[in-house]
Amino acid sequence: PVLAESLVVFAVVLSVHGVVWDRFSWCALALALQAFYAQFKWDRLLQLGGAVFQFRGAANSGLLPASMVIPLLGIVMKERCRAAGIVYFERFGVVVASTGMLLALFLSVLAVGITKPVPTNTCILTGMAGSVIVYTMKHSLAVSEVIEVLEVLLIFVYLSMILLYLLPRCFTPGEALLVLGGVSFVLNQLIKRSLNVVEGRGDPVDFFLLVAVVGVVLLGLFFTVLFLFMDSGTWISSLFFHMMTAVLGLGVIMPWLYRLIQRNPLLWLLQFLFQTQTRLYLLGYWTLLAASACGVVFYQNAKRSSESKKHQASTVTRKYFHFIVVATYVPGLIYDRQLLYVAAVLCLAVFVFLEYVRYFRIKPFGQTLRHLLSLFLDERDSGPLILTHIYLLLGMSLPVWLFPRSCAPKGTLSGAGALVPYSGVLAVGVGDTIASVFGSTVGEIKWPGTKKTFEGTMTAIFAQIIAVALILIFDSSVNLNSSYAWILASVSLVSLLEAYTTQIDNLLLPLYLQIMFMA
């Protein structure tokens, strides 16, 4: 399975390299080769229990697929913005690609450094790849850009040491690279923009995303340290939790957002949400869907109480939420992407806050949330946090958040790039859901070394092609310009990756599909 997963990742890297063909795509190829070798060192460390931190079990390290996501995103963003003539975001893509390569290289060097005896061949390959990447960065980045890349690396190192110690068994090394690397980049961007505020410059929705992500992470770190010294399950601690959340929200996060957008954040948000009649209809519709999702949770728990306390939700039952999420995102993508952008940020903040309430057993809802959500746990929720529902939200939202709006004339990209915002819907909402449902019910021929079935994968590809056809019918802004063969190849590669990866597919698959569509 690891070899098959690696072959799919190499196919994606070579596809991007064939389209871009510049010094950064050559660096990505070198990075992929060394990550392939370093991945086996991480896998061996995980098996022997010598990986310094406690990582998630029942999965390989996932170093190769995770290492290529940020660099490839930066490369394809750079090319799209260069074609559009937007120099600022072209340079931003270069910084993203360089940062991703340096973070992945750091994780590889870490694996090589703690492996005993020292793997000579992997050391040589890592050194050669590192030399190529550093040489390219030296001749491509300005001094300020090099400093920015090093700042992200420094934040990543410290954040990794803190969170991987506090949250054992929550991530694989690859997932830690993606999640903590992304948070480190967001934190650095927020600090940079806060120090260089120019009135009227920058989209408020982008600032809203940056502040929300950094705010919930800082909130979690604060309470994690605090509850090391006091019992979080008492009423006094719970009251203190709610009071400090209000103080941090109103005293730190709101003023920070006010400095960036130069207006009252609450008034701006209310005005934004209720600006048009369409937005009111969408908000009402999403409220009904949220109520139906809650209804599924309560019904399944009532069913567990009446049947058996050991009852666990089936794969098909868990996929109900995928269908609900598809029904949520598709109207937003068609009618109002800006509203969907902001609503997804709000939803992420609420999900993370509720996870804090559950994890710290904050009264009055902490214990209730623990009981309700325990029904939907699977083998990937082996740590103290339940992250699969947050990963589902991220997988659907990241293509919307990372869509290069400034480099897209008339708000959409040409060719397969027009489907970039739909990457999460296609990869997770349609592909992963159909593969799981059909694979678990009618699948018989298993892919070698996995529990996934050939029938599930083929049905997923077919379902995604039908979904693309429906998008063409209902979304007039999508114009594929005869790039059907590339779309079919992209969907097929990502579906094969779903069949073989042991990483969190809700997070990984949409990002790879977005990379292929943007390329």
Coordinates of C-alpha atoms in Angstrom, one line a residue:
P1 CA 0.0 0.0 0.0
V2 CA 2.8 2.5 0.8
L3 CA 4.4 1.8 -2.6
A4 CA 1.1 2.2 -4.4
E5 CA 0.4 5.4 -2.5
S6 CA 3.9 6.7 -3.4
L7 CA 3.3 5.9 -7.1
V8 CA 0.1 8.0 -7.1
V9 CA 1.9 10.9 -5.5
F10 CA 4.8 10.7 -8.0
A11 CA 2.2 10.7 -10.8
V12 CA 0.8 13.9 -9.4
V13 CA 4.3 15.5 -9.0
L14 CA 5.2 14.5 -12.6
S15 CA 2.0 15.9 -13.9
V16 CA 2.6 19.2 -12.3
H17 CA 6.2 19.1 -13.4
G18 CA 5.2 18.5 -17.0
V19 CA 2.9 21.5 -17.0
V20 CA 5.1 24.0 -15.1
W21 CA 8.7 22.8 -15.9
D22 CA 10.7 25.4 -14.0
R23 CA 13.3 25.3 -11.3
F24 CA 10.7 24.9 -8.5
S25 CA 9.1 21.9 -10.2
W26 CA 12.5 20.3 -10.4
C27 CA 12.9 21.0 -6.7
A28 CA 9.6 19.3 -6.0
L29 CA 10.8 16.2 -7.9
A30 CA 14.0 16.1 -5.8
L31 CA 11.9 16.6 -2.6
A32 CA 9.6 13.8 -3.6
L33 CA 12.5 11.4 -4.1
Q34 CA 14.1 12.1 -0.7
A35 CA 10.7 12.1 1.1
F36 CA 10.1 8.6 -0.4
Y37 CA 13.2 7.3 1.2
A38 CA 12.8 9.2 4.5
Q39 CA 9.2 7.9 4.8
F40 CA 10.5 4.4 5.4
K41 CA 12.8 5.7 8.2
W42 CA 9.7 7.3 9.9
D43 CA 7.7 4.1 9.4
R44 CA 10.5 2.1 11.1
L45 CA 10.7 4.6 14.0
L46 CA 6.9 4.3 14.5
Q47 CA 7.0 0.5 14.6
L48 CA 9.9 0.5 17.1
G49 CA 8.4 3.3 19.2
G50 CA 11.5 5.5 18.7
A51 CA 9.8 8.5 17.1
V52 CA 10.3 11.0 20.1
F53 CA 6.5 11.8 20.2
Q54 CA 3.5 9.5 20.3
F55 CA 2.0 9.5 16.8
R56 CA -1.3 8.0 15.6
G57 CA -1.2 4.2 15.3
A58 CA -2.7 2.0 12.6
A59 CA -1.2 4.2 9.9
N60 CA 2.1 4.8 8.1
S61 CA 4.0 8.1 8.5
G62 CA 2.5 9.6 5.4
L63 CA 5.6 11.8 4.9
L64 CA 5.6 11.6 1.1
P65 CA 2.0 12.6 0.4
A66 CA 2.0 15.3 3.1
S67 CA 5.4 16.7 2.0
M68 CA 4.3 17.5 -1.5
V69 CA 1.0 19.3 -0.7
I70 CA 2.3 22.8 0.3
P71 CA 5.1 22.9 -2.3
L72 CA 2.8 21.9 -5.1
L73 CA 0.1 24.3 -4.0
G74 CA 2.7 27.1 -4.1
I75 CA 4.0 26.1 -7.5
V76 CA 0.5 26.0 -9.2
M77 CA -0.5 29.2 -7.5
K78 CA 2.6 30.9 -8.8
E79 CA 1.9 29.8 -12.3
R80 CA -1.7 30.8 -12.3
C81 CA -0.8 34.3 -10.9
R82 CA 2.1 34.7 -13.3
A83 CA -0.3 34.0 -16.2
A84 CA -2.7 36.6 -14.8
G85 CA 0.1 39.1 -14.4
I86 CA -0.4 39.5 -10.6
V87 CA 3.2 39.9 -9.5
Y88 CA 2.4 40.2 -5.7
F89 CA 0.6 36.8 -5.6
E90 CA 3.2 35.2 -7.9
R91 CA 5.8 36.0 -5.3
F92 CA 3.5 34.8 -2.6
G93 CA 3.2 31.4 -4.4
V94 CA 7.1 31.3 -4.5
V95 CA 7.2 31.8 -0.7
V96 CA 4.5 29.2 -0.1
A97 CA 6.4 26.6 -2.3
S98 CA 9.7 27.4 -0.6
T99 CA 8.2 27.2 2.9
G100 CA 6.6 23.9 2.2
M101 CA 9.8 22.4 0.9
L102 CA 11.8 23.6 3.9
L103 CA 9.2 22.2 6.4
A104 CA 9.2 18.8 4.6
L105 CA 13.0 18.8 4.5
F106 CA 13.1 19.5 8.2
L107 CA 10.9 16.6 9.0
S108 CA 13.0 14.3 6.8
V109 CA 16.2 15.4 8.5
L110 CA 14.6 14.8 11.9
A111 CA 13.8 11.2 10.9
V112 CA 17.3 10.6 9.6
G113 CA 18.9 12.2 12.6
I114 CA 17.1 10.0 15.2
T115 CA 17.5 6.7 13.2
K116 CA 20.1 4.4 14.6
P117 CA 22.4 3.3 12.8
V118 CA 22.5 6.4 10.6
P119 CA 21.1 5.5 7.2
T120 CA 24.0 6.5 4.8
N121 CA 22.1 6.4 1.5
T122 CA 19.1 8.4 2.8
C123 CA 21.5 10.9 4.4
I124 CA 23.2 11.4 1.0
L125 CA 19.9 11.7 -0.9
T126 CA 18.5 14.2 1.7
G127 CA 21.7 16.2 1.5
M128 CA 21.5 16.4 -2.3
A129 CA 17.8 17.4 -2.3
G130 CA 18.4 19.9 0.5
S131 CA 21.3 21.4 -1.5
V132 CA 19.2 21.8 -4.6
I133 CA 16.3 23.4 -2.7
V134 CA 18.6 25.8 -0.8
Y135 CA 20.4 26.8 -4.0
T136 CA 17.1 27.5 -5.8
M137 CA 15.8 29.5 -2.8
K138 CA 19.1 31.5 -2.8
H139 CA 18.6 32.5 -6.4
S140 CA 14.8 33.0 -6.3
L141 CA 13.9 34.7 -3.1
A142 CA 14.5 38.2 -1.9
V143 CA 16.1 38.7 1.6
S144 CA 12.7 39.6 3.1
E145 CA 11.2 36.4 1.6
V146 CA 14.0 34.3 3.0
I147 CA 13.3 35.8 6.5
E148 CA 9.6 35.0 6.1
V149 CA 10.3 31.4 5.2
L150 CA 12.6 31.0 8.2
E151 CA 10.0 32.6 10.5
V152 CA 7.5 30.0 9.5
L153 CA 10.0 27.2 10.1
L154 CA 10.8 28.6 13.6
I155 CA 7.1 28.8 14.5
F156 CA 6.5 25.3 13.1
V157 CA 9.4 23.8 15.3
Y158 CA 8.1 25.4 18.5
L159 CA 4.4 24.6 17.7
S160 CA 5.3 21.0 16.9
M161 CA 7.2 20.5 20.2
I162 CA 4.3 22.0 22.2
L163 CA 1.3 20.4 20.5
L164 CA 2.7 16.9 19.8
Y165 CA 3.6 16.7 23.4
L166 CA 0.2 17.9 24.7
L167 CA -1.8 15.9 22.1
P168 CA -0.3 12.3 21.8
R169 CA -1.6 9.9 19.1
C170 CA -3.7 12.6 17.4
F171 CA -1.5 12.9 14.2
T172 CA 0.8 10.9 12.0
P173 CA 4.1 12.8 11.1
G174 CA 2.5 13.6 7.7
E175 CA -0.7 15.0 9.2
A176 CA 1.3 17.0 11.7
L177 CA 3.3 18.5 8.8
L178 CA 0.1 19.5 7.1
V179 CA -1.9 20.8 10.1
L180 CA 0.9 22.5 12.1
G181 CA 2.6 23.7 8.9
G182 CA -0.6 25.4 7.8
V183 CA -1.2 26.9 11.3
S184 CA 2.4 28.2 11.4
F185 CA 2.0 29.8 8.0
V186 CA -1.3 31.4 9.0
L187 CA 0.2 32.8 12.2
N188 CA 3.1 34.3 10.4
Q189 CA 0.9 35.9 7.8
L190 CA -1.3 37.4 10.6
I191 CA 1.7 38.8 12.4
K192 CA 3.1 40.2 9.1
R193 CA -0.2 41.8 8.1
S194 CA -0.8 43.2 11.6
L195 CA 2.6 45.0 11.5
N196 CA 2.0 46.4 8.1
V197 CA -1.7 47.5 8.1
V198 CA -2.6 49.8 5.2
E199 CA -6.1 51.2 5.4
G200 CA -8.4 50.0 2.6
R201 CA -5.9 47.2 1.5
G202 CA -6.8 43.6 1.9
D203 CA -10.1 41.7 1.9
P204 CA -11.8 41.6 5.3
V205 CA -12.9 38.0 4.8
D206 CA -9.2 37.0 4.5
F207 CA -8.4 38.8 7.8
F208 CA -11.4 37.1 9.4
L209 CA -10.0 33.6 8.5
L210 CA -6.5 34.4 9.8
V211 CA -7.7 35.9 13.1
A212 CA -10.2 33.0 13.6
V213 CA -7.6 30.3 13.1
V214 CA -5.0 31.9 15.3
G215 CA -7.6 32.8 17.9
V216 CA -8.9 29.3 18.4
V217 CA -5.4 27.8 18.5
L218 CA -4.2 30.3 21.1
L219 CA -7.3 29.7 23.1
G220 CA -6.6 26.0 23.1
L221 CA -3.0 26.5 24.1
F222 CA -4.0 28.8 27.0
F223 CA -6.6 26.4 28.5
T224 CA -4.4 23.4 28.0
V225 CA -1.6 25.0 30.1
L226 CA -4.1 26.3 32.6
F227 CA -5.8 23.0 33.2
L228 CA -2.5 21.3 33.9
F229 CA -2.7 23.0 37.3
M230 CA -6.5 22.7 38.0
D231 CA -9.3 20.2 37.5
S232 CA -11.3 21.3 34.4
G233 CA -14.4 19.3 35.3
T234 CA -15.6 21.4 38.2
W235 CA -18.2 24.2 38.0
I236 CA -15.7 26.8 39.1
S237 CA -13.3 25.8 36.3
S238 CA -16.1 25.7 33.8
L239 CA -17.2 29.2 34.8
F240 CA -13.6 30.4 34.6
F241 CA -13.4 28.8 31.1
H242 CA -16.4 30.7 29.8
M243 CA -15.3 34.0 31.4
M244 CA -11.8 33.8 30.0
T245 CA -13.1 32.8 26.6
A246 CA -15.2 36.0 26.6
V247 CA -12.3 38.1 27.8
L248 CA -9.9 36.7 25.2
G249 CA -12.6 37.0 22.5
L250 CA -13.7 40.6 23.3
G251 CA -10.3 41.8 24.6
V252 CA -7.8 40.3 22.2
I253 CA -9.4 38.8 19.1
M254 CA -12.0 41.6 18.4
P255 CA -9.5 44.5 18.8
W256 CA -7.0 42.5 16.6
L257 CA -9.6 42.1 13.9
Y258 CA -10.7 45.7 14.3
R259 CA -7.1 46.8 13.6
L260 CA -7.0 44.8 10.4
I261 CA -10.3 45.7 8.9
Q262 CA -10.6 49.2 10.3
R263 CA -14.2 48.8 11.4
N264 CA -16.3 47.1 14.2
P265 CA -16.0 43.4 13.5
L266 CA -19.4 42.4 14.9
L267 CA -21.2 45.1 12.9
W268 CA -19.2 44.2 9.8
L269 CA -20.1 40.5 10.2
L270 CA -23.9 41.2 10.8
Q271 CA -23.9 43.5 7.8
F272 CA -22.1 41.0 5.7
L273 CA -24.4 38.0 6.6
F274 CA -27.6 39.8 6.0
Q275 CA -26.6 41.9 3.0
T276 CA -28.8 40.3 0.4
Q277 CA -32.0 38.3 0.1
T278 CA -30.0 35.4 -1.3
R279 CA -27.9 35.3 1.8
L280 CA -30.9 35.2 4.1
Y281 CA -32.3 32.2 2.1
L282 CA -28.9 30.4 2.3
L283 CA -28.6 31.0 6.0
G284 CA -32.1 29.7 6.6
Y285 CA -31.4 26.6 4.5
W286 CA -28.1 25.9 6.3
T287 CA -29.9 26.2 9.6
L288 CA -32.3 23.5 8.6
L289 CA -29.4 21.2 7.5
A290 CA -27.6 21.8 10.8
A291 CA -30.7 20.9 12.7
S292 CA -31.0 17.7 10.6
A293 CA -27.4 16.8 11.3
C294 CA -28.1 17.2 15.1
G295 CA -31.2 15.1 14.6
V296 CA -29.1 12.2 13.1
V297 CA -26.7 12.4 16.1
F298 CA -29.6 12.3 18.7
Y299 CA -31.4 9.5 16.7
Q300 CA -28.3 7.3 16.5
N301 CA -27.6 7.8 20.2
A302 CA -31.2 6.9 21.1
K303 CA -30.9 3.8 18.9
R304 CA -27.7 2.9 20.8
S305 CA -29.4 3.2 24.1
S306 CA -32.3 1.0 23.1
E307 CA -30.0 -1.7 21.5
S308 CA -26.7 -2.0 23.1
K309 CA -24.2 0.3 24.8
K310 CA -21.4 -1.1 22.6
H311 CA -23.3 -0.1 19.4
Q312 CA -21.2 1.9 17.0
A313 CA -22.3 3.9 14.0
S314 CA -21.8 2.1 10.7
T315 CA -19.8 3.5 7.8
V316 CA -23.0 4.2 5.9
T317 CA -24.4 6.1 8.9
R318 CA -21.2 8.2 9.2
K319 CA -21.5 9.1 5.5
Y320 CA -24.9 10.8 6.2
F321 CA -22.8 13.7 7.3
H322 CA -21.0 13.8 4.0
F323 CA -24.3 14.0 2.2
I324 CA -25.4 16.8 4.5
V325 CA -22.1 18.7 3.9
V326 CA -22.5 18.3 0.1
A327 CA -26.0 19.7 0.3
T328 CA -24.6 22.6 2.4
Y329 CA -21.6 23.6 0.1
V330 CA -23.0 23.2 -3.4
P331 CA -25.7 26.0 -3.1
G332 CA -23.1 28.2 -1.5
L333 CA -20.6 27.6 -4.3
I334 CA -23.2 28.3 -6.9
Y335 CA -25.0 31.4 -5.4
D336 CA -22.6 33.1 -3.0
R337 CA -19.0 31.9 -2.4
Q338 CA -18.1 34.9 -0.2
L339 CA -20.8 34.0 2.2
L340 CA -19.8 30.3 2.1
Y341 CA -16.2 31.4 2.9
V342 CA -17.2 33.4 6.0
A343 CA -19.8 30.8 7.2
A344 CA -17.1 28.0 6.9
V345 CA -14.8 30.1 9.1
L346 CA -17.5 30.6 11.7
C347 CA -18.3 26.9 11.6
L348 CA -14.7 25.9 12.1
A349 CA -14.4 28.2 15.1
V350 CA -17.6 26.7 16.6
F351 CA -16.4 23.1 16.0
V352 CA -13.0 23.7 17.6
F353 CA -14.6 25.5 20.6
L354 CA -17.1 22.6 21.1
E355 CA -14.1 20.2 20.9
Y356 CA -12.5 22.2 23.7
V357 CA -15.7 21.9 25.8
R358 CA -15.8 18.1 25.2
Y359 CA -12.1 17.6 25.8
F360 CA -11.9 19.6 29.0
R361 CA -15.3 18.3 30.2
I362 CA -16.6 21.9 30.6
K363 CA -20.0 22.0 32.3
P364 CA -22.8 21.9 31.4
F365 CA -22.3 20.3 28.0
G366 CA -18.8 18.7 28.1
Q367 CA -19.9 15.3 29.4
T368 CA -23.0 15.2 27.1
L369 CA -20.8 15.9 24.0
R370 CA -18.4 13.1 25.1
H371 CA -21.3 10.7 25.2
L372 CA -23.0 11.8 21.9
L373 CA -19.8 11.9 19.8
S374 CA -18.3 8.6 21.1
L375 CA -20.8 6.8 18.9
F376 CA -19.1 8.1 15.7
L377 CA -15.5 7.4 16.7
D378 CA -13.4 5.3 14.3
E379 CA -9.8 4.0 14.4
R380 CA -8.4 7.4 13.3
D381 CA -9.7 9.0 16.6
S382 CA -7.1 7.2 18.8
G383 CA -5.9 10.3 20.6
P384 CA -7.5 12.6 23.2
L385 CA -9.1 14.8 20.5
I386 CA -11.9 13.9 18.1
L387 CA -10.8 15.5 14.8
T388 CA -12.5 13.6 12.0
H389 CA -15.5 16.0 11.8
I390 CA -13.1 19.0 11.9
Y391 CA -11.1 17.4 9.1
L392 CA -14.3 16.9 7.1
L393 CA -15.0 20.7 7.4
L394 CA -11.5 21.6 6.5
G395 CA -11.4 19.3 3.5
M396 CA -14.6 20.9 2.1
S397 CA -13.5 24.5 3.0
L398 CA -9.8 24.6 2.1
P399 CA -10.4 24.7 -1.7
V400 CA -12.8 27.7 -1.1
W401 CA -10.3 29.4 1.2
L402 CA -7.2 28.8 -0.9
F403 CA -8.9 29.7 -4.2
P404 CA -6.7 32.5 -5.7
R405 CA -9.4 35.0 -6.2
S406 CA -7.0 37.9 -7.1
C407 CA -5.5 35.8 -9.9
A408 CA -8.9 34.7 -11.3
P409 CA -10.4 37.1 -13.9
K410 CA -14.2 37.4 -13.4
G411 CA -13.9 35.3 -10.2
T412 CA -13.2 32.0 -11.9
L413 CA -10.2 30.2 -13.5
S414 CA -10.1 28.8 -17.0
G415 CA -10.3 25.1 -17.9
A416 CA -10.2 22.6 -15.1
G417 CA -9.3 25.4 -12.7
A418 CA -12.9 26.4 -12.7
L419 CA -13.6 23.3 -10.6
V420 CA -11.0 24.3 -7.9
P421 CA -13.7 25.5 -5.3
Y422 CA -15.5 22.2 -5.9
S423 CA -12.5 20.0 -5.1
G424 CA -13.7 19.2 -1.6
V425 CA -17.2 18.4 -2.8
L426 CA -15.9 16.1 -5.5
A427 CA -13.1 14.4 -3.6
V428 CA -14.7 14.0 -0.2
G429 CA -18.4 14.7 -0.5
V430 CA -18.9 12.6 -3.6
G431 CA -15.9 10.4 -4.3
D432 CA -15.0 9.2 -0.7
T433 CA -18.6 8.8 0.3
I434 CA -19.6 6.7 -2.8
A435 CA -16.4 4.6 -2.5
S436 CA -17.1 3.9 1.2
V437 CA -20.9 3.1 0.7
F438 CA -20.5 0.9 -2.4
G439 CA -17.3 -0.6 -1.3
S440 CA -18.7 -1.7 2.1
T441 CA -22.0 -3.0 0.6
V442 CA -21.3 -4.6 -2.8
G443 CA -17.5 -4.5 -3.1
E444 CA -15.7 -7.9 -3.5
I445 CA -12.4 -7.4 -5.2
K446 CA -10.0 -5.7 -2.8
W447 CA -7.0 -3.6 -3.8
P448 CA -3.8 -5.5 -2.7
G449 CA -2.9 -4.9 0.9
T450 CA -5.9 -2.7 1.8
K451 CA -9.6 -3.1 2.8
K452 CA -10.7 -0.8 0.0
T453 CA -12.4 -2.4 -3.0
F454 CA -12.0 -2.0 -6.8
E455 CA -15.8 -1.6 -7.2
G456 CA -15.8 1.3 -4.6
T457 CA -13.0 3.1 -6.5
M458 CA -14.5 2.7 -9.9
T459 CA -17.9 3.8 -8.6
A460 CA -16.3 6.9 -7.0
I461 CA -14.7 7.9 -10.3
F462 CA -18.0 7.5 -12.2
A463 CA -19.9 9.4 -9.5
Q464 CA -17.4 12.3 -9.6
I465 CA -17.7 12.5 -13.5
I466 CA -21.5 12.7 -13.1
A467 CA -21.1 15.4 -10.4
V468 CA -18.9 17.4 -12.8
A469 CA -21.6 17.2 -15.5
L470 CA -24.2 18.4 -13.0
I471 CA -21.9 21.3 -12.0
L472 CA -21.6 22.3 -15.6
I473 CA -25.4 22.3 -15.9
F474 CA -26.2 24.3 -12.7
D475 CA -23.2 26.6 -12.4
S476 CA -22.9 29.0 -15.4
S477 CA -19.6 30.4 -14.2
V478 CA -17.8 27.0 -14.9
N479 CA -16.3 26.7 -18.4
L480 CA -14.0 23.7 -18.8
N481 CA -12.7 24.6 -22.3
S482 CA -12.5 20.9 -23.4
S483 CA -10.1 19.9 -20.5
Y484 CA -12.1 16.7 -19.9
A485 CA -9.2 14.3 -20.2
W486 CA -7.2 16.2 -17.5
I487 CA -10.3 16.2 -15.2
L488 CA -10.8 12.4 -15.7
A489 CA -7.0 11.8 -15.0
S490 CA -7.2 14.0 -11.9
V491 CA -10.3 12.4 -10.5
S492 CA -8.8 8.9 -11.2
L493 CA -5.5 9.6 -9.5
V494 CA -7.1 11.1 -6.4
S495 CA -9.5 8.1 -6.2
L496 CA -6.6 5.7 -6.3
L497 CA -4.9 7.8 -3.5
E498 CA -8.1 7.3 -1.5
A499 CA -7.9 3.6 -1.9
Y500 CA -4.3 3.3 -0.7
T501 CA -3.6 6.1 1.8
T502 CA -3.9 5.5 5.5
Q503 CA -3.8 9.3 6.2
I504 CA -6.9 11.4 6.9
D505 CA -8.4 11.3 3.5
N506 CA -10.9 14.1 4.3
L507 CA -7.9 16.5 4.5
L508 CA -5.5 15.0 1.9
L509 CA -7.8 14.2 -1.1
P510 CA -9.3 17.7 -1.7
L511 CA -5.9 19.3 -1.6
Y512 CA -4.5 16.9 -4.2
L513 CA -7.5 17.4 -6.4
Q514 CA -7.2 21.1 -6.1
I515 CA -3.5 20.9 -7.1
M516 CA -4.4 18.9 -10.2
F517 CA -7.2 21.2 -11.2
M518 CA -5.1 24.4 -10.7
A519 CA -2.2 22.8 -12.7

